[in-house]
Every structure is written in C-alpha cells, then in structure tokens.
PDB file of C-alpha atoms and ligand atoms in Angstrom:
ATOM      1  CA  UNK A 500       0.000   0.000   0.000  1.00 48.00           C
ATOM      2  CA  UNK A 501       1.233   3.552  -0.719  1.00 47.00           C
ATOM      3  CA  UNK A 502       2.503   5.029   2.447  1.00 44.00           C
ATOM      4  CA  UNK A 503       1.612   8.766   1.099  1.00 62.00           C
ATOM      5  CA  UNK A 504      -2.011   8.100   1.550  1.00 93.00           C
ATOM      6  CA  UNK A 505      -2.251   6.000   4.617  1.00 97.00           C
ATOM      7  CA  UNK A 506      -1.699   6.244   7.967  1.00 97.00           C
ATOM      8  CA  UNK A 507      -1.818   3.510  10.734  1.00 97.00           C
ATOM      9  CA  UNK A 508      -4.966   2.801  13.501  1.00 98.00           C
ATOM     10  CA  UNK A 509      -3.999   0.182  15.740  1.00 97.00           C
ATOM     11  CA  UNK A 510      -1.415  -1.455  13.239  1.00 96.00           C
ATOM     12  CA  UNK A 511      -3.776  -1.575  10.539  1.00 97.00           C
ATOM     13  CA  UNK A 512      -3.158   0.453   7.181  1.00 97.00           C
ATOM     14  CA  UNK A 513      -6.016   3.286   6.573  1.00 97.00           C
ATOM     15  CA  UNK A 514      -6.328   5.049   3.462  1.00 97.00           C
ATOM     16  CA  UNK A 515      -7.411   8.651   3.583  1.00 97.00           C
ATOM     17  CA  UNK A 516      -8.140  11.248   0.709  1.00 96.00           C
ATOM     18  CA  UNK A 517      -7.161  14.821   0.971  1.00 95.00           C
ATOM     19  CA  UNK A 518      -9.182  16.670   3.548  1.00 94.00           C
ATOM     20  CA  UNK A 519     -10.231  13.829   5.514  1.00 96.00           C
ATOM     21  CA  UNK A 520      -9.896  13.947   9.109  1.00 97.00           C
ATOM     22  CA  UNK A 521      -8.743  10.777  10.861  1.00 98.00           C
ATOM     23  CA  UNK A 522     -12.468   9.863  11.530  1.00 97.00           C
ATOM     24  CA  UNK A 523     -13.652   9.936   8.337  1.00 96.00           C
ATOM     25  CA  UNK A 524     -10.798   7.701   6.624  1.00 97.00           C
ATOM     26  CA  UNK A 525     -11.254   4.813  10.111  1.00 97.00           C
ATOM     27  CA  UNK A 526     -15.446   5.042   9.265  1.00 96.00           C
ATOM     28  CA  UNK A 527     -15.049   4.732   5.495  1.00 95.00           C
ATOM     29  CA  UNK A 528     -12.465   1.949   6.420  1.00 96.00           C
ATOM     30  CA  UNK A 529     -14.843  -0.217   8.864  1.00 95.00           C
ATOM     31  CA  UNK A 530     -13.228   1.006  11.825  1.00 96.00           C
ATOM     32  CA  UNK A 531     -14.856   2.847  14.619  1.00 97.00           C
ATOM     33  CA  UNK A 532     -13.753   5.229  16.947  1.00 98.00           C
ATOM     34  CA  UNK A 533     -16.265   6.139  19.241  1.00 98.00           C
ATOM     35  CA  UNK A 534     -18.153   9.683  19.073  1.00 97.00           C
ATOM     36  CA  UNK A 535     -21.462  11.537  19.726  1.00 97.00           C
ATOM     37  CA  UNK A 536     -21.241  15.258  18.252  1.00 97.00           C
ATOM     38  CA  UNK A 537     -19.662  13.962  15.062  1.00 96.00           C
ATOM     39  CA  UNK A 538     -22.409  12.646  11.981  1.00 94.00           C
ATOM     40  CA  UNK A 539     -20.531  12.749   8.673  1.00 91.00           C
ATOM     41  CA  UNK A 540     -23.404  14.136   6.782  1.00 93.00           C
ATOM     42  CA  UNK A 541     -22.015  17.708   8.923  1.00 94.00           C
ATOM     43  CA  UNK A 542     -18.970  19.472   9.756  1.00 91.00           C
ATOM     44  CA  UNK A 543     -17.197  18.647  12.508  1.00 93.00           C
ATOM     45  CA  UNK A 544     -18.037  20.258  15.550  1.00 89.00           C
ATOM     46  CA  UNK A 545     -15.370  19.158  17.974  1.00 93.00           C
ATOM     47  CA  UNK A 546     -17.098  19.594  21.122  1.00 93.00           C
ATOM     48  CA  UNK A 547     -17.758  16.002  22.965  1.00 96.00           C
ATOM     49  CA  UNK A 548     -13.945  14.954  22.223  1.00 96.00           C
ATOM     50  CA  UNK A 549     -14.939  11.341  22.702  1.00 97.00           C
ATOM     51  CA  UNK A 550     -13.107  10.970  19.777  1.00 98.00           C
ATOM     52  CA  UNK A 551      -9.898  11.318  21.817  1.00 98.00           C
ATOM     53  CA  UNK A 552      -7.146   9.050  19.881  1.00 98.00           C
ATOM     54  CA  UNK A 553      -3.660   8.975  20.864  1.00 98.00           C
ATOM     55  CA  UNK A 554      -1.139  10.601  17.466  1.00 97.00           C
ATOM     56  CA  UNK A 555       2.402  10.302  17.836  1.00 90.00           C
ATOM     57  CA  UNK A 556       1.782  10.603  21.496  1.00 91.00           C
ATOM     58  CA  UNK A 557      -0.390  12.979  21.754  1.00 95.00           C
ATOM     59  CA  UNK A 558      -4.464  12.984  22.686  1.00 96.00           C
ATOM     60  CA  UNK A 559      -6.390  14.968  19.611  1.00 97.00           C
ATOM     61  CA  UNK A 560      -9.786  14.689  18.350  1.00 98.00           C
ATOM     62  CA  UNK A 561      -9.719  12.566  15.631  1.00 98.00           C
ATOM     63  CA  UNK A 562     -13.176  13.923  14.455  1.00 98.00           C
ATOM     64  CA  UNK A 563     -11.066  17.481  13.773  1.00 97.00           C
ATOM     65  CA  UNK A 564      -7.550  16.194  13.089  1.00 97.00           C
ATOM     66  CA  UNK A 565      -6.597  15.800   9.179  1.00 97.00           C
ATOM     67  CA  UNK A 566      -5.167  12.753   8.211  1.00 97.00           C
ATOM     68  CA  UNK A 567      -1.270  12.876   7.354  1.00 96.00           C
ATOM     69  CA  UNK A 568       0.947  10.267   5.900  1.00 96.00           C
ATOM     70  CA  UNK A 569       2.524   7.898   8.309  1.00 94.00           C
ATOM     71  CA  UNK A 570       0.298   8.998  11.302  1.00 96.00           C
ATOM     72  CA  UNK A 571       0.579   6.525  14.037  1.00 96.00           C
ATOM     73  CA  UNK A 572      -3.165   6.600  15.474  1.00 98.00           C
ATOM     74  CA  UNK A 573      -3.995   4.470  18.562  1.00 98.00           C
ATOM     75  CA  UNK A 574      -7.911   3.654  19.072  1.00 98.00           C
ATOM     76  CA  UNK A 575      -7.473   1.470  21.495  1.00 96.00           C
ATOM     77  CA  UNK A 576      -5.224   1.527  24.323  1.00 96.00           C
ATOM     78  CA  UNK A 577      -5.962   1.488  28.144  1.00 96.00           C
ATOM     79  CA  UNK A 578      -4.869   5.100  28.920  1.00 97.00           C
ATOM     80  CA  UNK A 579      -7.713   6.026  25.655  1.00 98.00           C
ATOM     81  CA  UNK A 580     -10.583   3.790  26.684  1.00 97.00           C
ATOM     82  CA  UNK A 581     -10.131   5.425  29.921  1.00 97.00           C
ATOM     83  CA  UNK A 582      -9.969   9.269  29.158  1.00 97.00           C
ATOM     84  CA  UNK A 583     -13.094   7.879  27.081  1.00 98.00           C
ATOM     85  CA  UNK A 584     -14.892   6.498  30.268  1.00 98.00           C
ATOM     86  CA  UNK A 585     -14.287   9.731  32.602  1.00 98.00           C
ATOM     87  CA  UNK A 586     -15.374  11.481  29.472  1.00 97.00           C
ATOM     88  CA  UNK A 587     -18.633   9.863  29.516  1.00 98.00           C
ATOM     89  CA  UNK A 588     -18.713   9.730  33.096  1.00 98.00           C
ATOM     90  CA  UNK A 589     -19.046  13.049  33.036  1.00 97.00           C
ATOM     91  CA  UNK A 590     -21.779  13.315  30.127  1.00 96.00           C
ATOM     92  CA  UNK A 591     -24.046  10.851  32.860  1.00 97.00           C
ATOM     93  CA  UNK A 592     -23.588  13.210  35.891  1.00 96.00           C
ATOM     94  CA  UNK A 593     -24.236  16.573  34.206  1.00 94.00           C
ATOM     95  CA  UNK A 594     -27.292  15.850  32.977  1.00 93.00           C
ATOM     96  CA  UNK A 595     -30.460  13.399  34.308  1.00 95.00           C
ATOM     97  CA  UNK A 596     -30.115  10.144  31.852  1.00 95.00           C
ATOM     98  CA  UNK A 597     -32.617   7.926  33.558  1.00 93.00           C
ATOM     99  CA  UNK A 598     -31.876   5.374  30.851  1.00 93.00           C
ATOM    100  CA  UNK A 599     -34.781   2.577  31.958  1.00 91.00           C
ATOM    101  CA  UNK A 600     -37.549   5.419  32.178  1.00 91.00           C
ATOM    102  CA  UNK A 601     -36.458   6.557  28.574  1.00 94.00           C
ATOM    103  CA  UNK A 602     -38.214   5.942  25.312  1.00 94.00           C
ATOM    104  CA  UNK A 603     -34.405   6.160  23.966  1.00 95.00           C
ATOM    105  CA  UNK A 604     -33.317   3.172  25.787  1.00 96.00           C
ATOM    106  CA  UNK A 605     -31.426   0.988  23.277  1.00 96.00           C
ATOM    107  CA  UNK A 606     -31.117   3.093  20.395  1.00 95.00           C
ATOM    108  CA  UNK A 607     -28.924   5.952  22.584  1.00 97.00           C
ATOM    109  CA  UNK A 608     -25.548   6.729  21.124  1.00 97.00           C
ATOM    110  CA  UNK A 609     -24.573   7.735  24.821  1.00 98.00           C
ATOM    111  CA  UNK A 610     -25.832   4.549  26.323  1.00 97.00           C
ATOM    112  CA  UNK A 611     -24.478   2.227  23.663  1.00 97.00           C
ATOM    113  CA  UNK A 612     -21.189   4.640  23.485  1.00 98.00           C
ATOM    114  CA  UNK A 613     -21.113   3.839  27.442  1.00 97.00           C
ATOM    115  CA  UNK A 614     -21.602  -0.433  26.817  1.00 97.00           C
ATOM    116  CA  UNK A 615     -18.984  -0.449  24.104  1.00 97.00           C
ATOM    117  CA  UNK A 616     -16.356   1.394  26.233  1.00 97.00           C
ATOM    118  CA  UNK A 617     -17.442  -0.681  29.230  1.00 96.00           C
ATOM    119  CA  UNK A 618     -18.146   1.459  31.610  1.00 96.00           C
ATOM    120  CA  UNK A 619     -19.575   0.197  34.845  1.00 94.00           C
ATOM    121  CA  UNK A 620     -20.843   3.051  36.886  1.00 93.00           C
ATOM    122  CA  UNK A 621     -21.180   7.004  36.267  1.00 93.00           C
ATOM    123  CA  UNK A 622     -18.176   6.632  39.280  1.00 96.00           C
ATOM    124  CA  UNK A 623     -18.256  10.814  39.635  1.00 96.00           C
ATOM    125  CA  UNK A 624     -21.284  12.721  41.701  1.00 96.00           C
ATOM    126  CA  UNK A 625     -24.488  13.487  40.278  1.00 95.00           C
ATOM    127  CA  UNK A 626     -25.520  16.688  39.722  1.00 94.00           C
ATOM    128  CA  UNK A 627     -28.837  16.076  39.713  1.00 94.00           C
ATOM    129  CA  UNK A 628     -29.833  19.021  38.190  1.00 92.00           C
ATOM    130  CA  UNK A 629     -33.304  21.069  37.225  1.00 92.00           C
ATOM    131  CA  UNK A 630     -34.097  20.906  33.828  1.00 93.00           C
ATOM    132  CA  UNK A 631     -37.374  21.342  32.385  1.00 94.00           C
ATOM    133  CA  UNK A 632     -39.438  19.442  29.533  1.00 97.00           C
ATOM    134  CA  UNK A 633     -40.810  21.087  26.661  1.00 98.00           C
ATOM    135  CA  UNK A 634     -44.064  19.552  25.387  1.00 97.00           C
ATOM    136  CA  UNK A 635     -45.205  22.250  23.724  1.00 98.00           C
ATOM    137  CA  UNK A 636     -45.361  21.214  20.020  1.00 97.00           C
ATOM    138  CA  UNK A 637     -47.783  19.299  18.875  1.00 96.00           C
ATOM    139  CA  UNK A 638     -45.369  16.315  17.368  1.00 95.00           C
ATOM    140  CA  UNK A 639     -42.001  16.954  19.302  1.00 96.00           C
ATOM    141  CA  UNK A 640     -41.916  16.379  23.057  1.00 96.00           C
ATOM    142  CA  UNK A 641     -38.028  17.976  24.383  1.00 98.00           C
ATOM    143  CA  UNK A 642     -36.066  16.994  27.374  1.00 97.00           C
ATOM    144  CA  UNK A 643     -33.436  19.306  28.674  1.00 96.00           C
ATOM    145  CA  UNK A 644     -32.514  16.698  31.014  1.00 95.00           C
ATOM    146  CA  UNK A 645     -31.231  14.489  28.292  1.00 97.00           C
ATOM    147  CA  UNK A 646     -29.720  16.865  25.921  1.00 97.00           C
ATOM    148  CA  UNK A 647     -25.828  16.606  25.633  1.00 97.00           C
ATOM    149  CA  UNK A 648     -25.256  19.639  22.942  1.00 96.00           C
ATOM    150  CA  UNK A 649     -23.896  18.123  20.732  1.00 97.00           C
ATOM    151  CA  UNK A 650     -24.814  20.756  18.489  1.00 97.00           C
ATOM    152  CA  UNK A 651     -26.169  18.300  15.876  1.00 97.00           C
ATOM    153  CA  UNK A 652     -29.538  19.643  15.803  1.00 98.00           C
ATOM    154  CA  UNK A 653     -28.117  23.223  15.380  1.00 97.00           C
ATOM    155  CA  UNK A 654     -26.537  22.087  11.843  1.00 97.00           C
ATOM    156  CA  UNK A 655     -29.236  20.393  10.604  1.00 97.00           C
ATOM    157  CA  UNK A 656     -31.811  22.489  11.398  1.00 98.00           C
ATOM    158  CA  UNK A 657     -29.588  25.323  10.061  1.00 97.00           C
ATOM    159  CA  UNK A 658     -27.778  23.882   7.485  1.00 96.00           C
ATOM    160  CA  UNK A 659     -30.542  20.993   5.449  1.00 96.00           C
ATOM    161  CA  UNK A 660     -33.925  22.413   6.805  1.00 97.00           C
ATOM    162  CA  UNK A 661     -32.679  26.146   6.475  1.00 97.00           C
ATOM    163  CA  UNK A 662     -34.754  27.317   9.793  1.00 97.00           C
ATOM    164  CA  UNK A 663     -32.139  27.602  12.813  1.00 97.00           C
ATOM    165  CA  UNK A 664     -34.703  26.596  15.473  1.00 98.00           C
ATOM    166  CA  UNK A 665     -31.964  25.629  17.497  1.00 98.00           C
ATOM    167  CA  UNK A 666     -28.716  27.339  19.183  1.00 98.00           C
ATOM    168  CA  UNK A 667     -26.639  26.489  22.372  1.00 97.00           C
ATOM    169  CA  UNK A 668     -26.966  29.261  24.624  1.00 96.00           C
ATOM    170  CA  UNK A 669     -24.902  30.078  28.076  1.00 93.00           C
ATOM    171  CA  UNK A 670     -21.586  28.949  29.197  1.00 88.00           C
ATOM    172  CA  UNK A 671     -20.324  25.674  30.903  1.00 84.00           C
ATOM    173  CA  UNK A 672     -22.781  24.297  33.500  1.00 80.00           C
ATOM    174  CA  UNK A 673     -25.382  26.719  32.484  1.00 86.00           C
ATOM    175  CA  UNK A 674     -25.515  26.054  28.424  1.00 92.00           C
ATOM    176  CA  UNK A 675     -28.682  24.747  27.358  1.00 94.00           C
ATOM    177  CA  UNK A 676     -30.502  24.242  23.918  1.00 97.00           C
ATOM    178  CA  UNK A 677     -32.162  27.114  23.142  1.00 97.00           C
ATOM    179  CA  UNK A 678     -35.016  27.228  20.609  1.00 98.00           C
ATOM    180  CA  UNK A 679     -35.785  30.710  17.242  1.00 97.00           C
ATOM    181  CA  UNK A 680     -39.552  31.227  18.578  1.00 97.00           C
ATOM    182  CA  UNK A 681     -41.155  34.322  19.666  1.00 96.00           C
ATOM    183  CA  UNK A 682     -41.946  32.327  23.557  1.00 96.00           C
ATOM    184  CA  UNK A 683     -39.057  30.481  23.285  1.00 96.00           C
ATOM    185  CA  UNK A 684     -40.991  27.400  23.388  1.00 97.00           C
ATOM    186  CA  UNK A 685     -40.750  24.824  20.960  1.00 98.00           C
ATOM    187  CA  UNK A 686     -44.196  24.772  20.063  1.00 97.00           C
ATOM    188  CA  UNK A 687     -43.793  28.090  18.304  1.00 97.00           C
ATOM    189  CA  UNK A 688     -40.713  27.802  16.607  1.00 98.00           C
ATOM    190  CA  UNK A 689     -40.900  26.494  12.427  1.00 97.00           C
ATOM    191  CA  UNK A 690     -39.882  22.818  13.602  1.00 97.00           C
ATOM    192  CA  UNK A 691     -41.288  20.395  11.886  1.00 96.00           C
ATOM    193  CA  UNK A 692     -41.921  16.287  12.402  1.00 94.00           C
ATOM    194  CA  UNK A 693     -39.787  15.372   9.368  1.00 94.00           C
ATOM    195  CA  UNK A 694     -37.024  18.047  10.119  1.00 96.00           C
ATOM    196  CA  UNK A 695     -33.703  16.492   9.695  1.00 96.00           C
ATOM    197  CA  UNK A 696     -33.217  18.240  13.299  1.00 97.00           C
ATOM    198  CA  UNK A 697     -35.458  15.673  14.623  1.00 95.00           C
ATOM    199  CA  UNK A 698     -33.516  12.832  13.075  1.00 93.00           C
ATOM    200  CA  UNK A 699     -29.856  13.606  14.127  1.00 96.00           C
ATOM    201  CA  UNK A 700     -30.489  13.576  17.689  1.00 96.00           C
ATOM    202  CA  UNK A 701     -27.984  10.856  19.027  1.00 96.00           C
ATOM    203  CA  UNK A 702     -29.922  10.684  22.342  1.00 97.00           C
ATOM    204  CA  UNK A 703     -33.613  10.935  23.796  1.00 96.00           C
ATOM    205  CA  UNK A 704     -33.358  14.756  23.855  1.00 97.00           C
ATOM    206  CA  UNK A 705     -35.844  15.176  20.570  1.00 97.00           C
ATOM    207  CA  UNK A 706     -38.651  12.339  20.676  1.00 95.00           C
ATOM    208  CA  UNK A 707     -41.546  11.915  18.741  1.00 92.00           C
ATOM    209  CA  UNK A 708     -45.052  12.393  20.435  1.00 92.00           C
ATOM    210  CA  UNK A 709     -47.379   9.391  20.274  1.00 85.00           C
ATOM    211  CA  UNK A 710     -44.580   6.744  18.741  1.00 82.00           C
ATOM    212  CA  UNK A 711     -43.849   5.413  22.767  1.00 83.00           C
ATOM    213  CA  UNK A 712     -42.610   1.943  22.220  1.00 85.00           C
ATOM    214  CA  UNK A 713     -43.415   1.198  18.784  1.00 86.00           C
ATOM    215  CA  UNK A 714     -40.335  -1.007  18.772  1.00 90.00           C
ATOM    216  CA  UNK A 715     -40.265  -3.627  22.027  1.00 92.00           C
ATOM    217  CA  UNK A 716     -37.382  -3.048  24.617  1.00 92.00           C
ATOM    218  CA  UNK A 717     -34.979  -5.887  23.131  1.00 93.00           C
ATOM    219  CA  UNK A 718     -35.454  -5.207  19.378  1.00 94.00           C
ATOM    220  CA  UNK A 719     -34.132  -1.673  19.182  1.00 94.00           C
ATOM    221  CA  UNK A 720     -31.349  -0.668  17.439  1.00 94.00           C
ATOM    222  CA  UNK A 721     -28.201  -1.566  19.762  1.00 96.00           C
ATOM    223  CA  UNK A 722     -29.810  -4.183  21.963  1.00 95.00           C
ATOM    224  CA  UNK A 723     -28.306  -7.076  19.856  1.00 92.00           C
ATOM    225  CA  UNK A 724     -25.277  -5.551  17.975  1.00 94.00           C
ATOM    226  CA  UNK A 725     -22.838  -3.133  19.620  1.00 95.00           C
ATOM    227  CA  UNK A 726     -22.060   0.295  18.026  1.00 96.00           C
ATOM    228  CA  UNK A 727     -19.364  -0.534  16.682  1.00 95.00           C
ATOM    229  CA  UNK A 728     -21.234  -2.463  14.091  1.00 95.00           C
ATOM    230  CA  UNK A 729     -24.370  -0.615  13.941  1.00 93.00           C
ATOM    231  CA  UNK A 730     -23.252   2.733  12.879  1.00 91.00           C
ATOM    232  CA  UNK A 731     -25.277   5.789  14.178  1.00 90.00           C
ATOM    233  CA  UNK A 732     -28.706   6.489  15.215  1.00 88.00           C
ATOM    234  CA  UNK A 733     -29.553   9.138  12.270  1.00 83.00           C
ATOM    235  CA  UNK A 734     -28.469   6.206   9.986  1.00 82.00           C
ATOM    236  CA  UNK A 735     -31.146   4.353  11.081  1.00 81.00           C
ATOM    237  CA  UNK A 736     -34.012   6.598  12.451  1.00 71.00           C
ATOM    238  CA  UNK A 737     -36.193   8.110   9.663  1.00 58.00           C
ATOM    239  CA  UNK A 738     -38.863   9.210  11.807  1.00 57.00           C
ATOM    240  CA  UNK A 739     -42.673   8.176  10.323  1.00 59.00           C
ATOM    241  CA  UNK A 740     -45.301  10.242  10.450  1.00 56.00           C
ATOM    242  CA  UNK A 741     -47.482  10.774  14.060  1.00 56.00           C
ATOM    243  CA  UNK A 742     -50.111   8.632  14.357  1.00 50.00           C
ATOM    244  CA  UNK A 743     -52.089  11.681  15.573  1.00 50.00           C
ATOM    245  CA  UNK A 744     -51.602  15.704  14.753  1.00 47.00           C
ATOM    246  CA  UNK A 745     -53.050  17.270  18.300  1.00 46.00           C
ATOM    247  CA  UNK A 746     -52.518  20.443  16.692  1.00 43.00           C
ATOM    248  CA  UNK A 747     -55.681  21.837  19.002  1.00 41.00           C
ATOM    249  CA  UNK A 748     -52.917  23.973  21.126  1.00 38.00           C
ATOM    250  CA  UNK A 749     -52.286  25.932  18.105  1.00 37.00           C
TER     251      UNK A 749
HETATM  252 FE1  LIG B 147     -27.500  17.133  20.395  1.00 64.18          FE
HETATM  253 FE2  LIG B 147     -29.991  16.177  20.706  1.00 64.18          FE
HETATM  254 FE3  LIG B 147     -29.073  18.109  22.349  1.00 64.18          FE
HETATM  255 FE4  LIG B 147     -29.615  18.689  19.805  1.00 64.18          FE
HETATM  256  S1  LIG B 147     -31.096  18.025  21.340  1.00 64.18           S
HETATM  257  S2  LIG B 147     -27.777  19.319  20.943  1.00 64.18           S
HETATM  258  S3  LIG B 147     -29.038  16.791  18.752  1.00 64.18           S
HETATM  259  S4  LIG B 147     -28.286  16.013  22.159  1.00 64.18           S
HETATM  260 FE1  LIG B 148     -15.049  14.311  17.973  1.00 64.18          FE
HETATM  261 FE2  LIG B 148     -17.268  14.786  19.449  1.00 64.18          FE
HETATM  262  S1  LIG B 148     -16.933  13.210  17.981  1.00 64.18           S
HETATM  263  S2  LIG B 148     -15.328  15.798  19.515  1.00 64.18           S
END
C-alpha cells in the first residue's frame, strides 16, 4: 500500500483522501472510533472529544484532526478507553439520563457509546440538576434533562432544513438548547416532524409524540449488535409520520 495516503490505527493500514480527518478515513475503512457530536453528513463540531485518539503521542480529536501520511493513530489503548470512560462519566452526571424510564433506551448513542467502552458506573457525583421538559409542540416532546449539545440539531436544522430553530446558549454548567420562537418554546418555533433536526439527535433529547414503544425493549437498534457495528442512530431513524396531529394547542 502507498505510504503517502495511509496512515496507521492500531497497526492496521487506513487510506485517507485529501481533507479527511482521521475519523472519516477509520469510518469509510470499517473502523470505529467512538463519538457523539460527530455525523458525517455535517462538519465537525469538535465539542464532545470522545473521539480522543492517541497521534504520535499525543491525545487529539480525531473527528477534527486531518489525516497525514505515516500517522501513528492508537484507538485502542488502556490510557484512551479510559480518558473515554471519565469522558462519559461526566456526560451521565451533568445531565439526568434515567436510561430505563427513557423511550431512547437501546437506540442511545450515549448509552451504547457507554456499553462499548465498558463502563460500569457514572463513578463521579451526580448533579442532579433542574431541567425542564418542553411539550409544547404538537409532534415533538423535548427533554433538557437528556440533551448533551452536541450541536447536531443546530446544523441540521440550520444547514438541510434552512430554519435555525436551534442554538446552544450560556456557558459551561449553564448552556442549554435554546429554541428561534417568539416564547421560546418549541411549540412556536418552524420545527417540523420530518425536520432532519429531529432525526440527528444521538440521544432521547428530541422524541416523537405518540410513537412510545413502537419497537419492544430488546429489538431496538443496539440491543443485539454493539455500536461498533451498527453505525449511528440518524443512519437508522427516519422518523414516520405521528399517528395523531393534536394540533388543538395551536
Ligand atoms: Fe445534540 Fe440532541 Fe441536544 Fe440537539 S437536542 S444538541 S441533537 S443532544
Ligand atoms: Fe469528535 Fe465529538 S466526535 S469531539
């Protein structure tokens, strides 16, 4: 294989094009590297850093890094798969991921993120903290509490449906998904069922109304395959149609 164009992942040979970051050459080559903020369909947005690989020594963001020649990437060593698991860690104490009460359960990017890196227990202290639930549209129910901004929602609903509904808003502890309506409720904002928006979420932030277990606990996405083999939730979810429209709030 030509050295120019490849670099190596855990001893293996991966092939890159010009421009590609690190993550996009390992996905188009079958090889994962676990990450929530990043969907290929956007660009990167660099904030989750789950991505973490080890370069030449150094821990980078492989969902940001470009890929250069002779690169010596590791995916998969102890002192990773643990910056990974505090990483997460603290993902599951910031926010209020009640994973069996959650409609989400088993086709979660976080939870099956957290299975594949094997962690145990959220191990750091739970902040525990108020966050409110928007029910407001008619389709869309949203849960602060589960929200991990990612910012994946803010480029799609920006960048395919062309309506910015969503921004992050605030700084560290206090940043929260914000939503382009004149309440600031979701109800009023231009969101629609079949948004891409509503189809990138990676978690049970943005659920459908009146879809509750349409697919049994045990048959959902990750319940039989790990991540690593499924590939992402918006690969999978094309949300249907509502059964019902309440639209009577309106
Ligand atoms: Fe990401 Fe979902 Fe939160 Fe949007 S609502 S920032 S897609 S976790
Ligand atoms: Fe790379 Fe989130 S996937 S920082």
């Amino acid at each position: 294989m030509n050295t120019e164009n490849t670099f190596r992942l855990d001893g293996k040979d991966i092939p890159f094009k010009k421009g590609d970051t690190i993550m996009d050459a390992a996905l188009r080559a079958g090889e994962y590297i676990p990450h929530l903020c990043h969907n290929p369909e956007f660009k990167p947005h660099g904030s989750c850093r789950l991505c973490v690989v080890d370069v030449n020594g150094r821990h980078q963001a492989s969902c940001t890094l470009p890929a250069e020649a002779g690169m010596e990437v590791d995916n998969s060593s102890d002192a990773i798969r643990q910056r990974r698991e505090l990483l997460l860690q603290m993902l599951f104490v910031e926010g209020n991921h009640t994973c069996p009460a959650c409609e989400k359960s088993g086709a979660c990017q976080l939870q099956a993120v957290a299975y594949y890196i094997g962690m145990l227990s959220p191990h750091l202290t739970h902040f525990f903290p108020k966050r409110s639930i928007d029910a407001s549209h008619p389709d869309i129910v949203f849960y602060h509490n589960r929200c991990i901004l990612c910012g994946l929602c803010v480029r799609a609903s920006e960048q395919v449906d062309r309506k910015s509904v969503f921004a992050i808003s605030g700084r560290g502890i206090d940043s929260k998904l914000v939503f382009n309506s004149p309440d600031g409720k979701l109800g009023g904002s231009e969101l629609e069922f079949t948004d891409k928006a509503v189809e990138v979420c990676p978690v049970g932030a943005i659920m459908p109304k009146h879809l509750g277990y349409e697919t049994p606990v045990g048959q959902r996405l990750y319940d039989t395959k790990p991540i690593s083999v499924v590939g992402d939730v918006a690969a999978h979810s094309k949300p249907e149609k509502p059964f019902i429209s309440d639209k009577s709030h309106e």
